[in-house]
GROMACS .gro file of N, CA and C in nm:
model
  333
    1SER      N    1   8.751   8.449   8.428
    1SER     CA    2   8.747   8.374   8.334
    1SER      C    3   8.809   8.228   8.355
    2GLY      N    4   8.841   8.124   8.272
    2GLY     CA    5   8.910   8.025   8.307
    2GLY      C    6   8.796   7.900   8.373
    3GLU      N    7   8.844   7.813   8.421
    3GLU     CA    8   8.798   7.742   8.475
    3GLU      C    9   8.784   7.748   8.595
    4ASP      N   10   8.650   7.756   8.666
    4ASP     CA   11   8.618   7.783   8.832
    4ASP      C   12   8.742   7.714   8.953
    5GLY      N   13   8.807   7.764   8.986
    5GLY     CA   14   8.934   7.671   9.049
    5GLY      C   15   9.055   7.609   9.056
    6GLN      N   16   9.067   7.625   8.893
    6GLN     CA   17   9.143   7.530   8.841
    6GLN      C   18   9.276   7.676   8.788
    7PRO      N   19   9.415   7.618   8.812
    7PRO     CA   20   9.495   7.701   8.778
    7PRO      C   21   9.466   7.799   8.673
    8GLY      N   22   9.502   7.905   8.664
    8GLY     CA   23   9.505   8.008   8.552
    8GLY      C   24   9.346   8.078   8.548
    9ALA      N   25   9.254   8.017   8.635
    9ALA     CA   26   9.130   8.095   8.640
    9ALA      C   27   9.121   8.226   8.726
   10VAL      N   28   9.041   8.331   8.691
   10VAL     CA   29   9.047   8.481   8.721
   10VAL      C   30   8.923   8.521   8.791
   11ALA      N   31   8.916   8.570   8.892
   11ALA     CA   32   8.771   8.600   8.979
   11ALA      C   33   8.761   8.704   9.010
   12GLU      N   34   8.668   8.828   9.001
   12GLU     CA   35   8.684   8.943   9.081
   12GLU      C   36   8.572   8.897   9.206
   13LEU      N   37   8.625   8.941   9.326
   13LEU     CA   38   8.584   8.871   9.456
   13LEU      C   39   8.512   9.062   9.508
   14VAL      N   40   8.409   9.065   9.554
   14VAL     CA   41   8.362   9.188   9.622
   14VAL      C   42   8.342   9.152   9.744
   15TYR      N   43   8.370   9.201   9.840
   15TYR     CA   44   8.356   9.199   9.990
   15TYR      C   45   8.310   9.331  10.036
   16ASP      N   46   8.200   9.315  10.145
   16ASP     CA   47   8.161   9.417  10.234
   16ASP      C   48   8.230   9.421  10.339
   17GLU      N   49   8.300   9.551  10.351
   17GLU     CA   50   8.374   9.564  10.478
   17GLU      C   51   8.335   9.646  10.565
   18ASN      N   52   8.221   9.614  10.637
   18ASN     CA   53   8.184   9.732  10.710
   18ASN      C   54   8.128   9.833  10.646
   19GLY      N   55   8.014   9.812  10.537
   19GLY     CA   56   8.014   9.942  10.453
   19GLY      C   57   8.094   9.981  10.378
   20ARG      N   58   8.208   9.926  10.343
   20ARG     CA   59   8.304   9.939  10.242
   20ARG      C   60   8.328   9.858  10.144
   21LYS      N   61   8.298   9.858  10.009
   21LYS     CA   62   8.325   9.765   9.924
   21LYS      C   63   8.524   9.762   9.892
   22VAL      N   64   8.539   9.604   9.900
   22VAL     CA   65   8.665   9.581   9.891
   22VAL      C   66   8.670   9.499   9.757
   23LYS      N   67   8.743   9.528   9.644
   23LYS     CA   68   8.749   9.436   9.546
   23LYS      C   69   8.875   9.392   9.509
   24LEU      N   70   8.858   9.222   9.501
   24LEU     CA   71   9.002   9.157   9.522
   24LEU      C   72   9.000   9.101   9.364
   25ILE      N   73   9.111   9.087   9.288
   25ILE     CA   74   9.107   9.024   9.148
   25ILE      C   75   9.189   8.825   9.227
   26GLU      N   76   9.148   8.767   9.204
   26GLU     CA   77   9.196   8.651   9.231
   26GLU      C   78   9.242   8.579   9.125
   27THR      N   79   9.348   8.504   9.163
   27THR     CA   80   9.426   8.413   9.022
   27THR      C   81   9.466   8.294   9.086
   28ILE      N   82   9.418   8.180   9.039
   28ILE     CA   83   9.439   8.054   9.121
   28ILE      C   84   9.572   7.997   9.030
   29THR      N   85   9.678   7.967   9.102
   29THR     CA   86   9.815   7.944   9.009
   29THR      C   87   9.856   7.816   9.060
   30GLU      N   88   9.812   7.745   9.170
   30GLU     CA   89   9.838   7.595   9.140
   30GLU      C   90   9.727   7.512   9.209
   31ARG      N   91   9.695   7.348   9.189
   31ARG     CA   92   9.614   7.320   9.289
   31ARG      C   93   9.656   7.168   9.262
   32ARG      N   94   9.659   7.108   9.354
   32ARG     CA   95   9.686   6.959   9.345
   32ARG      C   96   9.576   6.909   9.469
   33GLU      N   97   9.454   6.837   9.403
   33GLU     CA   98   9.353   6.779   9.488
   33GLU      C   99   9.427   6.679   9.521
   34PRO      N  100   9.356   6.643   9.666
   34PRO     CA  101   9.327   6.738   9.776
   34PRO      C  102   9.397   6.795   9.880
   35HIS      N  103   9.520   6.834   9.866
   35HIS     CA  104   9.643   6.848   9.933
   35HIS      C  105   9.694   7.004   9.922
   36PHE      N  106   9.646   7.072   9.831
   36PHE     CA  107   9.716   7.208   9.808
   36PHE      C  108   9.654   7.273   9.672
   37MET      N  109   9.644   7.408   9.733
   37MET     CA  110   9.604   7.505   9.647
   37MET      C  111   9.675   7.643   9.635
   38ALA      N  112   9.728   7.724   9.553
   38ALA     CA  113   9.779   7.849   9.621
   38ALA      C  114   9.720   7.939   9.479
   39GLY      N  115   9.692   8.083   9.516
   39GLY     CA  116   9.681   8.175   9.443
   39GLY      C  117   9.726   8.344   9.488
   40THR      N  118   9.701   8.388   9.384
   40THR     CA  119   9.750   8.551   9.439
   40THR      C  120   9.582   8.630   9.403
   41TYR      N  121   9.624   8.713   9.532
   41TYR     CA  122   9.518   8.814   9.520
   41TYR      C  123   9.539   8.974   9.520
   42GLU      N  124   9.475   9.038   9.408
   42GLU     CA  125   9.516   9.200   9.378
   42GLU      C  126   9.425   9.284   9.420
   43SER      N  127   9.490   9.408   9.498
   43SER     CA  128   9.330   9.493   9.547
   43SER      C  129   9.426   9.629   9.514
   44ASP      N  130   9.343   9.748   9.529
   44ASP     CA  131   9.390   9.860   9.541
   44ASP      C  132   9.520   9.919   9.629
   45ILE      N  133   9.522   9.849   9.741
   45ILE     CA  134   9.597   9.866   9.857
   45ILE      C  135   9.733   9.739   9.852
   46GLY      N  136   9.710   9.652   9.763
   46GLY     CA  137   9.856   9.575   9.775
   46GLY      C  138   9.784   9.430   9.685
   47ASN      N  139   9.887   9.361   9.723
   47ASN     CA  140   9.891   9.186   9.673
   47ASN      C  141   9.911   9.095   9.793
   48ALA      N  142   9.903   8.991   9.769
   48ALA     CA  143   9.877   8.874   9.851
   48ALA      C  144   9.916   8.730   9.771
   49LEU      N  145  10.036   8.651   9.805
   49LEU     CA  146  10.002   8.520   9.784
   49LEU      C  147   9.953   8.429   9.854
   50ILE      N  148   9.883   8.363   9.856
   50ILE     CA  149   9.819   8.252   9.929
   50ILE      C  150   9.857   8.133   9.929
   51VAL      N  151   9.882   8.023  10.013
   51VAL     CA  152   9.916   7.921   9.979
   51VAL      C  153   9.826   7.814  10.103
   52ASN      N  154   9.779   7.724  10.077
   52ASN     CA  155   9.685   7.640  10.130
   52ASN      C  156   9.726   7.488  10.115
   53HIS      N  157   9.758   7.443  10.238
   53HIS     CA  158   9.770   7.284  10.253
   53HIS      C  159   9.608   7.229  10.343
   54PHE      N  160   9.600   7.128  10.286
   54PHE     CA  161   9.495   7.032  10.386
   54PHE      C  162   9.582   6.882  10.396
   55GLU      N  163   9.571   6.857  10.540
   55GLU     CA  164   9.644   6.746  10.567
   55GLU      C  165   9.490   6.667  10.656
   56ASP      N  166   9.451   6.568  10.587
   56ASP     CA  167   9.360   6.439  10.643
   56ASP      C  168   9.423   6.384  10.783
   57ILE      N  169   9.346   6.448  10.887
   57ILE     CA  170   9.414   6.410  11.054
   57ILE      C  171   9.310   6.294  11.085
   58GLY      N  172   9.224   6.228  11.013
   58GLY     CA  173   9.210   6.122  11.029
   58GLY      C  174   8.996   6.135  11.080
   59GLU      N  175   8.941   6.014  11.127
   59GLU     CA  176   8.765   6.064  11.175
   59GLU      C  177   8.708   6.172  11.107
   60GLY      N  178   8.748   6.204  10.964
   60GLY     CA  179   8.664   6.290  10.886
   60GLY      C  180   8.717   6.454  10.900
   61ARG      N  181   8.837   6.451  10.982
   61ARG     CA  182   8.863   6.603  10.976
   61ARG      C  183   9.000   6.592  10.933
   62THR      N  184   9.006   6.745  10.888
   62THR     CA  185   9.107   6.817  10.805
   62THR      C  186   9.193   6.926  10.870
   63ARG      N  187   9.330   6.915  10.878
   63ARG     CA  188   9.406   7.056  10.930
   63ARG      C  189   9.468   7.117  10.779
   64TRP      N  190   9.386   7.231  10.787
   64TRP     CA  191   9.386   7.313  10.706
   64TRP      C  192   9.514   7.436  10.742
   65ILE      N  193   9.609   7.462  10.687
   65ILE     CA  194   9.730   7.532  10.708
   65ILE      C  195   9.756   7.643  10.581
   66MET      N  196   9.748   7.785  10.644
   66MET     CA  197   9.757   7.876  10.524
   66MET      C  198   9.864   7.942  10.559
   67TYR      N  199   9.953   8.002  10.433
   67TYR     CA  200  10.057   8.124  10.432
   67TYR      C  201  10.019   8.212  10.358
   68GLY      N  202  10.029   8.329  10.390
   68GLY     CA  203  10.012   8.430  10.342
   68GLY      C  204  10.150   8.529  10.340
   69ASN      N  205  10.159   8.574  10.199
   69ASN     CA  206  10.243   8.672  10.194
   69ASN      C  207  10.201   8.795  10.122
   70HIS      N  208  10.182   8.883  10.198
   70HIS     CA  209  10.123   9.033  10.197
   70HIS      C  210  10.222   9.142  10.113
   71SER      N  211  10.206   9.204  10.041
   71SER     CA  212  10.277   9.323   9.995
   71SER      C  213  10.203   9.459   9.964
   72PHE      N  214  10.175   9.564  10.011
   72PHE     CA  215  10.119   9.699  10.015
   72PHE      C  216  10.153   9.780   9.909
   73LYS      N  217  10.079   9.867   9.861
   73LYS     CA  218  10.123   9.966   9.754
   73LYS      C  219  10.086  10.098   9.779
   74GLY      N  220  10.193  10.193   9.731
   74GLY     CA  221  10.149  10.377   9.794
   74GLY      C  222  10.194  10.360   9.923
   75ILE      N  223  10.127  10.455   9.960
   75ILE     CA  224  10.126  10.483  10.141
   75ILE      C  225  10.099  10.357  10.208
   76PHE      N  226  10.048  10.241  10.154
   76PHE     CA  227   9.996  10.153  10.253
   76PHE      C  228  10.101  10.044  10.285
   77ARG      N  229  10.232  10.091  10.193
   77ARG     CA  230  10.375  10.051  10.224
   77ARG      C  231  10.411  10.093  10.352
   78PHE      N  232  10.410  10.145  10.398
   78PHE     CA  233  10.466  10.260  10.561
   78PHE      C  234  10.387  10.199  10.627
   79LEU      N  235  10.232  10.185  10.596
   79LEU     CA  236  10.136  10.162  10.729
   79LEU      C  237  10.133   9.988  10.732
   80GLY      N  238  10.175   9.920  10.643
   80GLY     CA  239  10.158   9.770  10.610
   80GLY      C  240  10.215   9.722  10.725
   81ILE      N  241  10.317   9.777  10.819
   81ILE     CA  242  10.363   9.680  10.965
   81ILE      C  243  10.231   9.739  11.019
   82PHE      N  244  10.169   9.829  11.063
   82PHE     CA  245  10.067   9.853  11.167
   82PHE      C  246   9.952   9.730  11.104
   83PHE      N  247   9.912   9.682  11.011
   83PHE     CA  248   9.820   9.604  10.921
   83PHE      C  249   9.837   9.471  10.975
   84ALA      N  250   9.958   9.421  11.019
   84ALA     CA  251  10.011   9.291  11.009
   84ALA      C  252   9.891   9.184  11.106
   85GLY      N  253   9.871   9.278  11.240
   85GLY     CA  254   9.801   9.193  11.344
   85GLY      C  255   9.663   9.191  11.267
   86SER      N  256   9.607   9.275  11.219
   86SER     CA  257   9.463   9.310  11.171
   86SER      C  258   9.458   9.228  11.033
   87VAL      N  259   9.555   9.173  10.937
   87VAL     CA  260   9.557   9.100  10.840
   87VAL      C  261   9.558   8.940  10.894
   88ARG      N  262   9.613   8.934  10.994
   88ARG     CA  263   9.623   8.790  11.072
   88ARG      C  264   9.506   8.751  11.136
   89ARG      N  265   9.459   8.855  11.197
   89ARG     CA  266   9.297   8.822  11.260
   89ARG      C  267   9.188   8.778  11.129
   90ARG      N  268   9.224   8.919  11.038
   90ARG     CA  269   9.099   8.895  10.908
   90ARG      C  270   9.098   8.746  10.867
   91ASN      N  271   9.237   8.691  10.843
   91ASN     CA  272   9.261   8.564  10.804
   91ASN      C  273   9.183   8.466  10.849
   92GLU      N  274   9.247   8.437  11.000
   92GLU     CA  275   9.173   8.362  11.130
   92GLU      C  276   9.021   8.369  11.102
   93GLU      N  277   8.960   8.475  11.113
   93GLU     CA  278   8.811   8.513  11.077
   93GLU      C  279   8.769   8.459  10.986
   94LEU      N  280   8.825   8.465  10.847
   94LEU     CA  281   8.775   8.375  10.738
   94LEU      C  282   8.783   8.227  10.746
   95MET      N  283   8.900   8.158  10.777
   95MET     CA  284   8.916   8.072  10.806
   95MET      C  285   8.814   7.990  10.934
   96ASN      N  286   8.804   8.056  11.021
   96ASN     CA  287   8.725   8.022  11.117
   96ASN      C  288   8.542   8.001  11.048
   97ASN      N  289   8.537   8.116  10.980
   97ASN     CA  290   8.405   8.117  10.911
   97ASN      C  291   8.363   7.987  10.809
   98PHE      N  292   8.511   7.997  10.733
   98PHE     CA  293   8.479   7.833  10.640
   98PHE      C  294   8.483   7.695  10.733
   99LYS      N  295   8.555   7.705  10.832
   99LYS     CA  296   8.539   7.577  10.936
   99LYS      C  297   8.393   7.553  10.975
  100LEU      N  298   8.324   7.665  11.012
  100LEU     CA  299   8.190   7.656  11.079
  100LEU      C  300   8.113   7.589  10.950
  101PHE      N  301   8.117   7.682  10.848
  101PHE     CA  302   8.032   7.623  10.716
  101PHE      C  303   8.062   7.492  10.669
  102ALA      N  304   8.155   7.401  10.664
  102ALA     CA  305   8.204   7.312  10.619
  102ALA      C  306   8.155   7.191  10.710
  103GLU      N  307   8.169   7.279  10.867
  103GLU     CA  308   8.128   7.132  10.948
  103GLU      C  309   7.953   7.137  10.935
  104THR      N  310   7.881   7.227  10.947
  104THR     CA  311   7.741   7.232  10.953
  104THR      C  312   7.677   7.181  10.840
  105ARG      N  313   7.738   7.210  10.717
  105ARG     CA  314   7.710   7.087  10.575
  105ARG      C  315   7.754   6.945  10.593
  106GLN      N  316   7.818   6.945  10.671
  106GLN     CA  317   7.886   6.794  10.718
  106GLN      C  318   7.796   6.730  10.797
  107ALA      N  319   7.719   6.792  10.910
  107ALA     CA  320   7.652   6.756  11.018
  107ALA      C  321   7.514   6.753  10.919
  108GLU      N  322   7.469   6.836  10.845
  108GLU     CA  323   7.353   6.845  10.734
  108GLU      C  324   7.341   6.695  10.674
  109ARG      N  325   7.431   6.682  10.631
  109ARG     CA  326   7.438   6.526  10.505
  109ARG      C  327   7.419   6.414  10.610
  110ALA      N  328   7.524   6.440  10.748
  110ALA     CA  329   7.518   6.294  10.814
  110ALA      C  330   7.371   6.316  10.859
  111GLY      N  331   7.301   6.390  10.925
  111GLY     CA  332   7.152   6.411  11.013
  111GLY      C  333   7.055   6.351  10.952
   0.00000   0.00000   0.00000
C-alpha cells in the first residue's frame, strides 16, 4: 500500500532462503533523496529497523552505510545472540549483491 519507496509505503516481501519461504513486511519510515532511507521490517521471528546512508565519493561512486537494529520474538529472543554473525553476513551479502547489480547496470548504460 502507499506510494512505492515513499514514507508510509508498506510492502510484503517473500524470499526463498534455501527452500524455506521467508516473509517480511517492509514499511518505509523516512526518505531524503539521495542521501537517506529508513524502514522497518517485521517477520515471524522478529523485527528490524534499517537505516541507509548514501554518500557521493566522486567518480560516479557512492558509499552505502547501513545500520540495523534487530529484535527477536519468542524463543528467538534467547537465540538472537547466536544469530548476530549470520544476520551481519546476510546483510553484507545482500549489499554486495545490490552493488554488483548497480555496477552492472551502470556498465551496461555506459557500454
